């Protein structure tokens, strides 16, 4: 579900509203490509200079991030682990209109399951989008009670 906070513009067809929707759609497209494991498509939404800061605080370039996603997927397949995640909500905030860009926040819930353990967790991903490309991304996760 995508929740949109009220904007200062009243018209849904205003330029500000259109920019707002476009930034949300960039991040939604990135997430859709990620979920479908279309890793090349993920890069279409990213600036060449994008760094992604993961929950462990380590920042990596998009190519390294995708390489790690592929390695994780192979490891899960080899160990009969399923991994699922979904977007719970997404919103965008323009913190400084003089600078440009939008901060898009994404709340996700996820779980991975093997033969004996289910690990559920929730996360917040934050992306900064300028000119239709993600230029900065951070992800933070916390575990929930496990089954």
C-alpha atoms as a printed R data frame, in Angstrom:
    type eleno elety resid chain resno      x       y       z
1   ATOM     1    CA   UNK     A     1  0.000   0.000   0.000
2   ATOM     2    CA   UNK     A     2  1.317   3.430  -0.899
3   ATOM     3    CA   UNK     A     3  0.320   6.195   1.499
4   ATOM     4    CA   UNK     A     4  0.703   9.760   0.391
5   ATOM     5    CA   UNK     A     5  0.854  12.615   2.883
6   ATOM     6    CA   UNK     A     6 -1.024  15.812   2.070
7   ATOM     7    CA   UNK     A     7  0.839  18.185  -0.215
8   ATOM     8    CA   UNK     A     8  0.730  21.942  -0.311
9   ATOM     9    CA   UNK     A     9 -0.739  21.790  -3.817
10  ATOM    10    CA   UNK     A    10 -4.426  21.123  -4.170
11  ATOM    11    CA   UNK     A    11 -4.513  20.017  -7.793
12  ATOM    12    CA   UNK     A    12 -3.573  16.396  -8.471
13  ATOM    13    CA   UNK     A    13 -2.341  17.474 -11.894
14  ATOM    14    CA   UNK     A    14  0.023  20.147 -10.585
15  ATOM    15    CA   UNK     A    15  3.704  20.017 -11.488
16  ATOM    16    CA   UNK     A    16  4.679  19.365  -7.845
17  ATOM    17    CA   UNK     A    17  2.285  16.438  -7.585
18  ATOM    18    CA   UNK     A    18  3.543  14.962 -10.867
19  ATOM    19    CA   UNK     A    19  7.160  15.141  -9.662
20  ATOM    20    CA   UNK     A    20  6.139  13.567  -6.370
21  ATOM    21    CA   UNK     A    21  4.430  10.625  -8.103
22  ATOM    22    CA   UNK     A    22  7.339  10.170 -10.503
23  ATOM    23    CA   UNK     A    23  9.856   9.835  -7.636
24  ATOM    24    CA   UNK     A    24  7.653   7.255  -5.899
25  ATOM    25    CA   UNK     A    25  7.368   5.339  -9.180
26  ATOM    26    CA   UNK     A    26 11.161   5.296  -9.618
27  ATOM    27    CA   UNK     A    27 11.646   3.605  -6.247
28  ATOM    28    CA   UNK     A    28  8.651   1.299  -6.786
29  ATOM    29    CA   UNK     A    29 10.150   0.233 -10.125
30  ATOM    30    CA   UNK     A    30 13.508  -0.425  -8.451
31  ATOM    31    CA   UNK     A    31 11.785  -2.573  -5.815
32  ATOM    32    CA   UNK     A    32  9.701  -4.440  -8.409
33  ATOM    33    CA   UNK     A    33 12.848  -5.278 -10.393
34  ATOM    34    CA   UNK     A    34 14.573  -6.381  -7.173
35  ATOM    35    CA   UNK     A    35 11.692  -8.642  -6.169
36  ATOM    36    CA   UNK     A    36 11.521 -10.228  -9.622
37  ATOM    37    CA   UNK     A    37 15.326 -10.637  -9.578
38  ATOM    38    CA   UNK     A    38 15.679  -8.550 -12.733
39  ATOM    39    CA   UNK     A    39 18.996  -7.168 -11.559
40  ATOM    40    CA   UNK     A    40 19.844  -5.440 -14.863
41  ATOM    41    CA   UNK     A    41 16.528  -3.577 -14.719
42  ATOM    42    CA   UNK     A    42 17.372  -2.386 -11.192
43  ATOM    43    CA   UNK     A    43 20.300  -0.449 -12.628
44  ATOM    44    CA   UNK     A    44 17.961   1.462 -14.968
45  ATOM    45    CA   UNK     A    45 16.591   3.294 -11.920
46  ATOM    46    CA   UNK     A    46 19.992   4.202 -10.486
47  ATOM    47    CA   UNK     A    47 22.504   6.965 -11.055
48  ATOM    48    CA   UNK     A    48 25.925   5.631 -12.062
49  ATOM    49    CA   UNK     A    49 27.363   7.120  -8.882
50  ATOM    50    CA   UNK     A    50 24.794   5.464  -6.574
51  ATOM    51    CA   UNK     A    51 26.047   3.955  -3.352
52  ATOM    52    CA   UNK     A    52 23.808   1.771  -1.232
53  ATOM    53    CA   UNK     A    53 24.351   1.690   2.519
54  ATOM    54    CA   UNK     A    54 23.225  -1.581   3.997
55  ATOM    55    CA   UNK     A    55 22.032  -2.329   7.513
56  ATOM    56    CA   UNK     A    56 25.585  -3.125   8.589
57  ATOM    57    CA   UNK     A    57 26.651   0.432   7.679
58  ATOM    58    CA   UNK     A    58 28.759  -0.666   4.704
59  ATOM    59    CA   UNK     A    59 28.275   1.399   1.542
60  ATOM    60    CA   UNK     A    60 28.729  -0.300  -1.829
61  ATOM    61    CA   UNK     A    61 28.299   0.676  -5.462
62  ATOM    62    CA   UNK     A    62 25.247  -0.621  -7.330
63  ATOM    63    CA   UNK     A    63 27.274  -3.259  -9.241
64  ATOM    64    CA   UNK     A    64 28.662  -4.694  -5.976
65  ATOM    65    CA   UNK     A    65 25.199  -4.591  -4.381
66  ATOM    66    CA   UNK     A    66 23.717  -6.579  -7.268
67  ATOM    67    CA   UNK     A    67 26.625  -9.034  -7.168
68  ATOM    68    CA   UNK     A    68 25.871  -9.620  -3.465
69  ATOM    69    CA   UNK     A    69 22.147 -10.071  -4.202
70  ATOM    70    CA   UNK     A    70 22.975 -12.745  -6.782
71  ATOM    71    CA   UNK     A    71 25.351 -14.514  -4.374
72  ATOM    72    CA   UNK     A    72 22.713 -14.449  -1.618
73  ATOM    73    CA   UNK     A    73 20.085 -15.853  -3.994
74  ATOM    74    CA   UNK     A    74 22.388 -18.706  -5.055
75  ATOM    75    CA   UNK     A    75 23.179 -19.510  -1.418
76  ATOM    76    CA   UNK     A    76 19.464 -19.571  -0.532
77  ATOM    77    CA   UNK     A    77 18.741 -21.922  -3.440
78  ATOM    78    CA   UNK     A    78 21.585 -24.247  -2.430
79  ATOM    79    CA   UNK     A    79 20.298 -24.377   1.156
80  ATOM    80    CA   UNK     A    80 16.550 -24.623   0.401
81  ATOM    81    CA   UNK     A    81 15.841 -21.243   1.949
82  ATOM    82    CA   UNK     A    82 12.910 -19.193   0.744
83  ATOM    83    CA   UNK     A    83 12.993 -15.438   1.003
84  ATOM    84    CA   UNK     A    84  9.970 -13.194   0.559
85  ATOM    85    CA   UNK     A    85  9.423  -9.496   1.104
86  ATOM    86    CA   UNK     A    86  6.764  -6.951   0.368
87  ATOM    87    CA   UNK     A    87  6.358  -3.219   0.457
88  ATOM    88    CA   UNK     A    88  3.990  -2.181   3.235
89  ATOM    89    CA   UNK     A    89  3.974   1.538   2.498
90  ATOM    90    CA   UNK     A    90  5.903   4.216   0.681
91  ATOM    91    CA   UNK     A    91  5.940   7.989   0.877
92  ATOM    92    CA   UNK     A    92  8.004  10.875  -0.436
93  ATOM    93    CA   UNK     A    93  9.164  14.097   1.208
94  ATOM    94    CA   UNK     A    94 10.771  17.132  -0.395
95  ATOM    95    CA   UNK     A    95 12.938  18.395   2.454
96  ATOM    96    CA   UNK     A    96 14.407  21.357   0.619
97  ATOM    97    CA   UNK     A    97 12.696  22.467  -2.605
98  ATOM    98    CA   UNK     A    98 15.636  24.782  -3.402
99  ATOM    99    CA   UNK     A    99 17.939  21.761  -3.783
100 ATOM   100    CA   UNK     A   100 15.613  19.470  -5.715
101 ATOM   101    CA   UNK     A   101 15.019  15.772  -5.458
102 ATOM   102    CA   UNK     A   102 12.752  13.787  -3.181
103 ATOM   103    CA   UNK     A   103 13.423  11.550  -0.194
104 ATOM   104    CA   UNK     A   104 11.400   8.364  -0.683
105 ATOM   105    CA   UNK     A   105 10.833   6.134   2.356
106 ATOM   106    CA   UNK     A   106  9.813   2.500   1.916
107 ATOM   107    CA   UNK     A   107  8.598   0.259   4.741
108 ATOM   108    CA   UNK     A   108  8.958  -3.461   4.057
109 ATOM   109    CA   UNK     A   109  8.250  -6.712   5.853
110 ATOM   110    CA   UNK     A   110 10.152  -9.850   4.984
111 ATOM   111    CA   UNK     A   111 10.887 -13.389   6.047
112 ATOM   112    CA   UNK     A   112 13.206 -16.175   5.159
113 ATOM   113    CA   UNK     A   113 12.381 -19.789   5.923
114 ATOM   114    CA   UNK     A   114 14.451 -22.957   5.948
115 ATOM   115    CA   UNK     A   115 13.479 -26.406   7.191
116 ATOM   116    CA   UNK     A   116 13.472 -25.471  10.872
117 ATOM   117    CA   UNK     A   117 13.531 -21.696  11.271
118 ATOM   118    CA   UNK     A   118 11.478 -18.733  10.158
119 ATOM   119    CA   UNK     A   119 13.146 -15.355  10.528
120 ATOM   120    CA   UNK     A   120 10.798 -12.410  10.089
121 ATOM   121    CA   UNK     A   121 11.950  -8.834   9.988
122 ATOM   122    CA   UNK     A   122 10.825  -5.348   9.058
123 ATOM   123    CA   UNK     A   123 12.845  -2.721   7.336
124 ATOM   124    CA   UNK     A   124 13.019   0.857   6.208
125 ATOM   125    CA   UNK     A   125 14.693   1.750   2.949
126 ATOM   126    CA   UNK     A   126 15.369   5.377   2.149
127 ATOM   127    CA   UNK     A   127 16.152   6.556  -1.341
128 ATOM   128    CA   UNK     A   128 17.056  10.010  -2.558
129 ATOM   129    CA   UNK     A   129 15.847  10.564  -6.122
130 ATOM   130    CA   UNK     A   130 17.036  13.372  -8.379
131 ATOM   131    CA   UNK     A   131 16.141  13.738 -12.066
132 ATOM   132    CA   UNK     A   132 14.523  10.304 -12.227
133 ATOM   133    CA   UNK     A   133 17.453   8.364 -10.756
134 ATOM   134    CA   UNK     A   134 18.185   7.029  -7.280
135 ATOM   135    CA   UNK     A   135 21.366   8.789  -6.145
136 ATOM   136    CA   UNK     A   136 21.510   7.492  -2.565
137 ATOM   137    CA   UNK     A   137 19.932   4.485  -0.818
138 ATOM   138    CA   UNK     A   138 20.028   3.239   2.779
139 ATOM   139    CA   UNK     A   139 18.456   0.136   4.294
140 ATOM   140    CA   UNK     A   140 17.800  -0.607   7.959
141 ATOM   141    CA   UNK     A   141 16.264  -3.808   9.328
142 ATOM   142    CA   UNK     A   142 15.178  -5.229  12.652
143 ATOM   143    CA   UNK     A   143 14.156  -8.749  13.517
144 ATOM   144    CA   UNK     A   144 10.775  -9.627  14.883
145 ATOM   145    CA   UNK     A   145  9.899 -12.570  17.116
146 ATOM   146    CA   UNK     A   146 10.818 -15.743  15.234
147 ATOM   147    CA   UNK     A   147  8.646 -18.824  14.811
